[in-house]
Coordinates of C-alpha atoms in Angstrom, one line a residue:
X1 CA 0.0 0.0 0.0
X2 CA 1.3 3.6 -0.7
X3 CA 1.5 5.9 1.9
X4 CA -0.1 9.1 1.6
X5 CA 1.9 11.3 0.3
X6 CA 2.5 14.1 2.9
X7 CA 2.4 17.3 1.0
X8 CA -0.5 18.8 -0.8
X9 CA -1.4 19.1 -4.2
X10 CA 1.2 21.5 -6.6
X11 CA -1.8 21.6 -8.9
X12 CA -4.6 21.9 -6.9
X13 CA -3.4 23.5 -3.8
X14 CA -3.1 23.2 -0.1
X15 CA -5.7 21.5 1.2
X16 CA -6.5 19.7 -1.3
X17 CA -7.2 16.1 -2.3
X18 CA -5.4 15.9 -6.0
X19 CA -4.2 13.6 -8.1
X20 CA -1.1 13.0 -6.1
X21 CA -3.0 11.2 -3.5
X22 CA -4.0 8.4 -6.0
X23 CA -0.5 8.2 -7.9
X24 CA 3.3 6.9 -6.9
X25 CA 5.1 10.7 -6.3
X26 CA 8.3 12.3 -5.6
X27 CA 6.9 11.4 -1.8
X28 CA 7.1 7.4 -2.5
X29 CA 9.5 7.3 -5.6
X30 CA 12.9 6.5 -6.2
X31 CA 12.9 10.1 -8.6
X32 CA 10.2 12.1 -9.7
X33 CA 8.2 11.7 -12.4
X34 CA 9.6 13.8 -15.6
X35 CA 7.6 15.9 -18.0
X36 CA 6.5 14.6 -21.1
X37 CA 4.0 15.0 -24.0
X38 CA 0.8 16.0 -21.9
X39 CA 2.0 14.0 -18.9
X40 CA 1.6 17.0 -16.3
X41 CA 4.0 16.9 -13.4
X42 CA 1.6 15.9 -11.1
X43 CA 0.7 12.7 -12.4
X44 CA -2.8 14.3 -13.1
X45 CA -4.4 12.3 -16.5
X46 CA -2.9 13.4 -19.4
X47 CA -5.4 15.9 -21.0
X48 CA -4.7 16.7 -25.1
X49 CA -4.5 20.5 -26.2
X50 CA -2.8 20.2 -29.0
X51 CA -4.9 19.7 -32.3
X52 CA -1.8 17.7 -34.0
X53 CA -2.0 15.4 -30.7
X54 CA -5.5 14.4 -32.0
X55 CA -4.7 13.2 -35.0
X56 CA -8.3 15.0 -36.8
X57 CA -8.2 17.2 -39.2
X58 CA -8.8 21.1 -38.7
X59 CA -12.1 21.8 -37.4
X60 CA -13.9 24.9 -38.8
X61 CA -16.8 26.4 -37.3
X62 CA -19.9 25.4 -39.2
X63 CA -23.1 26.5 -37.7
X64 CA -23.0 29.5 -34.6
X65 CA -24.1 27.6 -31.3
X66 CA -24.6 30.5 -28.9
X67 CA -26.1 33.8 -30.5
X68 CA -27.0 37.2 -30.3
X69 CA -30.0 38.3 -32.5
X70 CA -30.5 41.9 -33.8
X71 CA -29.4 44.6 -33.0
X72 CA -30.6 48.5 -34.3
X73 CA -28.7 51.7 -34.6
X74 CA -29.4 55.2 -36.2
X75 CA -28.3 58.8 -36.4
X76 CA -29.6 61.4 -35.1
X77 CA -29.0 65.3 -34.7
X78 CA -26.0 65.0 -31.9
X79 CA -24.5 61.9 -32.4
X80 CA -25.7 58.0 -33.0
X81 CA -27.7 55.0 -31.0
X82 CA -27.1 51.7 -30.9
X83 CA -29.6 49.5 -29.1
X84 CA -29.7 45.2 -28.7
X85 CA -30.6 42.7 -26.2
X86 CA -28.6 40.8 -23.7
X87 CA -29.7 37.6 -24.4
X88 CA -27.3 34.8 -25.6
X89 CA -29.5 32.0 -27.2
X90 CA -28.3 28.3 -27.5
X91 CA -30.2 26.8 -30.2
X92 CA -34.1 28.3 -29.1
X93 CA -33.2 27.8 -25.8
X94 CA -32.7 31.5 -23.6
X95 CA -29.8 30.3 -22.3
X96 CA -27.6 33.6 -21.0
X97 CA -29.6 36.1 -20.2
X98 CA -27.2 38.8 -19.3
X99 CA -24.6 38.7 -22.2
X100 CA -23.1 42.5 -23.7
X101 CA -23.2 42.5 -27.0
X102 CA -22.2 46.3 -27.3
X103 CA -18.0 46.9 -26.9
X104 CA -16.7 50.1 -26.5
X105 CA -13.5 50.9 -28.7
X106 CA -12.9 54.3 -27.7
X107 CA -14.0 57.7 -27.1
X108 CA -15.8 58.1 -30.0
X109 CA -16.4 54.4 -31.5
X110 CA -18.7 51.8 -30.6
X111 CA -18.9 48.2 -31.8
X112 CA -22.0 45.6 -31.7
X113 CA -22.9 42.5 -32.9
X114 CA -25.3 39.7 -33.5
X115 CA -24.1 36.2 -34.2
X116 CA -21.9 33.6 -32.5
X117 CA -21.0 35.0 -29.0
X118 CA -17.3 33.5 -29.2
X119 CA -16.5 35.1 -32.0
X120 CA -17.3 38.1 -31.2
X121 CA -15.2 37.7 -28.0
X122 CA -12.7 37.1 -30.6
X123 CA -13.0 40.2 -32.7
X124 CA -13.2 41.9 -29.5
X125 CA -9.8 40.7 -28.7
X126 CA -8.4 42.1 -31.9
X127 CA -9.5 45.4 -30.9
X128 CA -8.0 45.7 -27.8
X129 CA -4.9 45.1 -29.6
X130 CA -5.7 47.5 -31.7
X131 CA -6.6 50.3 -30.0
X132 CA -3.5 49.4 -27.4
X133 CA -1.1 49.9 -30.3
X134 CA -2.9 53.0 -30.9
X135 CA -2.4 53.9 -27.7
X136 CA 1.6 52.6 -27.4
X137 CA 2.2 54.9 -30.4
X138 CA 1.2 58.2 -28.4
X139 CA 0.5 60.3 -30.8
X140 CA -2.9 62.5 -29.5
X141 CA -4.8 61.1 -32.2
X142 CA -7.7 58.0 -31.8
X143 CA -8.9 55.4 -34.3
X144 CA -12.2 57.2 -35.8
X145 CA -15.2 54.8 -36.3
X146 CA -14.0 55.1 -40.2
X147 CA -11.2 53.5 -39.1
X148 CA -12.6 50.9 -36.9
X149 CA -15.3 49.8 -39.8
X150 CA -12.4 49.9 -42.4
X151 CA -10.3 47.0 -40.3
X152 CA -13.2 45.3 -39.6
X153 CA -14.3 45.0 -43.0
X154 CA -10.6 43.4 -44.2
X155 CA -11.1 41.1 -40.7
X156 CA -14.3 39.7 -42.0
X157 CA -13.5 39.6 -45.4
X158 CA -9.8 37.6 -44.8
X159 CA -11.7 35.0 -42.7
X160 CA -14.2 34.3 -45.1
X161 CA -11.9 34.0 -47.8
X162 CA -9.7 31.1 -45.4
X163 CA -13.3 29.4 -45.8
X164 CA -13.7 29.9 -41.4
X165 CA -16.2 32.8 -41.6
X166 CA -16.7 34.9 -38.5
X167 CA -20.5 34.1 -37.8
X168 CA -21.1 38.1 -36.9
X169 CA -23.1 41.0 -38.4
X170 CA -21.2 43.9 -36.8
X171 CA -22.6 47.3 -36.5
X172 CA -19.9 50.2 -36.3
X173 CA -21.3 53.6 -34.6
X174 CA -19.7 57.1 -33.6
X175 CA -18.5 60.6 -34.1
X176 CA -15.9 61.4 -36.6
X177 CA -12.8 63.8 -35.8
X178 CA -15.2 66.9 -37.9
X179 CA -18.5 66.0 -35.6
X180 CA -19.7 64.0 -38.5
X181 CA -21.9 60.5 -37.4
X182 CA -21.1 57.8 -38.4
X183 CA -22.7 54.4 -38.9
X184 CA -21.8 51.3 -40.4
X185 CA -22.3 47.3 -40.9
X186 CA -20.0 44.8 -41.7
X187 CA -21.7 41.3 -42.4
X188 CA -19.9 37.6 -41.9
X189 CA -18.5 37.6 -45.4
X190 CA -17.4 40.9 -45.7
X191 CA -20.1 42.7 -47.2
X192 CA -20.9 46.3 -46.0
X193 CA -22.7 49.5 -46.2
X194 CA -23.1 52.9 -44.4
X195 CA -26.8 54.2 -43.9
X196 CA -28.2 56.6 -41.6
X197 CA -30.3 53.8 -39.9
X198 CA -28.1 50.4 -39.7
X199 CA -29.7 46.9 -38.4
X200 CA -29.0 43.1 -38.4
X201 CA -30.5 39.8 -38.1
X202 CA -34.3 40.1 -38.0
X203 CA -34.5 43.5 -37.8
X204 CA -33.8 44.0 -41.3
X205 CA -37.4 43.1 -41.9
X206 CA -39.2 44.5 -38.3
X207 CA -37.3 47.4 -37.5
X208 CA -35.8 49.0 -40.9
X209 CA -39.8 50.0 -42.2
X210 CA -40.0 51.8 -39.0
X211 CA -36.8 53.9 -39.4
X212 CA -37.4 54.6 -43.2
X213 CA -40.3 56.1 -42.1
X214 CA -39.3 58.4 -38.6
X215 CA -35.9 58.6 -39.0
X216 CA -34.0 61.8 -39.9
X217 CA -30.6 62.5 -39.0
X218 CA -31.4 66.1 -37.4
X219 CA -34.3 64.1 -35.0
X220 CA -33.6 64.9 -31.4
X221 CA -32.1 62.5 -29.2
X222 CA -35.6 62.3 -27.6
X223 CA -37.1 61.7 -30.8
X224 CA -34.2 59.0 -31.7
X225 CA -34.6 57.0 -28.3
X226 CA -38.5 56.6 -28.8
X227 CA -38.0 55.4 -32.0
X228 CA -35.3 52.7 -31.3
X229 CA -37.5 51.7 -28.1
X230 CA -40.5 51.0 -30.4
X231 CA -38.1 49.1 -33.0
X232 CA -36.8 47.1 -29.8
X233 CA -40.7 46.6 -28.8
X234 CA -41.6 45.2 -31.9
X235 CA -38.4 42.7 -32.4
X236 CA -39.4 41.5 -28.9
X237 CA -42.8 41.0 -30.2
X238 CA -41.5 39.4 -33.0
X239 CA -38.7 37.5 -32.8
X240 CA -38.6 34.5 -30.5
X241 CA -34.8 34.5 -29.5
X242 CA -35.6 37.7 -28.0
X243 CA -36.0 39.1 -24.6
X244 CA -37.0 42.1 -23.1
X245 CA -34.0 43.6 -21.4
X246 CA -31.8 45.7 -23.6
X247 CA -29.2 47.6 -23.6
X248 CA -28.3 50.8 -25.4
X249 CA -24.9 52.8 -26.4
X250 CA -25.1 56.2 -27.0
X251 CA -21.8 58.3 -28.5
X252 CA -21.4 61.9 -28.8
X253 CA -19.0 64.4 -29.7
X254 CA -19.7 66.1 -26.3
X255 CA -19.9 63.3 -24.2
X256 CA -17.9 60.1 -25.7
X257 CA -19.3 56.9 -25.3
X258 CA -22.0 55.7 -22.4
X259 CA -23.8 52.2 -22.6
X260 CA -26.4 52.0 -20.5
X261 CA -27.3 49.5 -17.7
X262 CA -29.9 46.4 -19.1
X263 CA -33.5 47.6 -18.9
X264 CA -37.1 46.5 -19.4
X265 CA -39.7 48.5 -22.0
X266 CA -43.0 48.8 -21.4
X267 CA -44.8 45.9 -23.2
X268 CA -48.9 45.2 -24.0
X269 CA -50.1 41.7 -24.7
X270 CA -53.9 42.5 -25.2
X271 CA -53.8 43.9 -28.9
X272 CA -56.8 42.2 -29.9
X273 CA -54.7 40.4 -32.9
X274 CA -52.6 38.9 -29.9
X275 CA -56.0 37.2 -28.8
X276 CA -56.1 34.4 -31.7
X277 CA -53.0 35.0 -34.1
X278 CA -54.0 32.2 -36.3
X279 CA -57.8 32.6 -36.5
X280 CA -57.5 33.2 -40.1
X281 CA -54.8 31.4 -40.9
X282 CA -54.6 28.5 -43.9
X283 CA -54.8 25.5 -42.4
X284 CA -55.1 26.8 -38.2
X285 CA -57.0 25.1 -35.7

């Protein structure tokens, strides 16, 4: 029988039960166990990390598994809106209820995105770098929205064309250097536009009649919130992978960038079409 080895765990620990108590150590052996290929130190199962240890093939991401769904922006007479949900959906399944989908780049530059969750972890990632070169090079001058959208464009577009897409819509808002607005989106294989009222996912059929119609870019900022709240309202409505606590970014020349804290609208469920949806419907009960 081995005796138990009188020091604790080096991986877990003191105090703790490891793998060293089930396993010959330096405590019982002759000479300790030396490293190898995945053979930790401390005797632990050897656990593979290294794709060419697998012997598969290069996996590529072929369908999202944890989403965003749509998310709205527009201009108005100060600055620009961006507004989305916090929900990150597994399949149909609400899974993570409380998950940011709006990044803050800088001062004047916000990023947001529906799709895969992960990778947009990922592209946030590559803008930190970015803006912390920007930053190392210390010159008084920021990356302008422009900018941002430019990069994020060539990001999109290079994936894509490796055949491992980035599963995002990305929506690019902000103030340019002259106090211009800015908005722009940037779709999974590199396709992109500039509008004065940007969306993704469904939205692109709910929301986009909506801002056609009220949206102006010298609308107040009053004017602007109301309309993305009742855009919001209706996506909620609408789209089943959505729930009603949102978030919104706002940027300004004056006042940078603030992202709000999640919040609940107002919502009615006694429109009288609400009653019996599918009363004249082909084929309905």
């Amino acid at each position: 029988m081995l005796p138990r080895p009188t020091s604790h765990s080096k991986a877990l620990g003191p105090g703790v039960a490891g793998p060293e108590l089930a396993v010959a150590t330096s405590a019982v052996l002759d000479r300790p166990p030396q490293p190898g290929a995945h053979l930790p130190l401390t005797g632990a199962a050897p656990c593979a990390v290294d794709p060419a240890s697998l012997n598969d093939p290069r996996q590529h991401t072929k369908y999202p598994y944890v989403t965003g769904t749509s998310v709205l922006a527009v201009k108005y007479k100060d600055g620009v809106l961006l507004g989305c949900d916090t929900l990150g959906a597994y399949g149909s399944t609400k899974r993570y209820k409380s998950t940011q989908r709006l990044y803050r780049v800088n001062d004047k530059c916000v990023v947001a995105a529906g799709g895969e969750i992960s990778d947009f972890q990922h592209i946030s990632n590559l803008l930190d770098e970015l803006t912390t070169d920007d930053y190392r090079i210390d010159d008084g001058i920021q990356l302008t929205p422009q900018q941002v959208y430019s990069y994020l464009c060539r990001v999109m577009y290079n994936r894509r064309n490796k055949m491992d897409p980035l599963w995002n819509s990305l929506v690019v808002g902000g103030v340019q250097p002259d106090g211009s607005q800015f908005l722009g989106m940037v779709g999974m294989i590199g396709t992109h536009y500039t509008d004065s009222h940007v969306t993704t996912g469904f939205a692109n059929q709910l929301a986009r009649p909506l801002f056609r119609e009220r949206q102006r870019d010298d609308m107040s900022e009053e004017e602007a919130l109301n309309l993305l709240y009742d855009a919001m309202r209706v996506c909620y409505y609408r789209d089943k992978v959505s729930i009603n606590k949102f978030q919104v970014a706002k940027v300004t020349t004056a006042g940078g960038v603030s992202i709000s804290e999640p919040f609940a609208l107002d919502m009615r469920w006694d429109y009288k079409m609400f009653s019996n949806p599918t009363k004249w419907a082909v084929g309905a009960w």
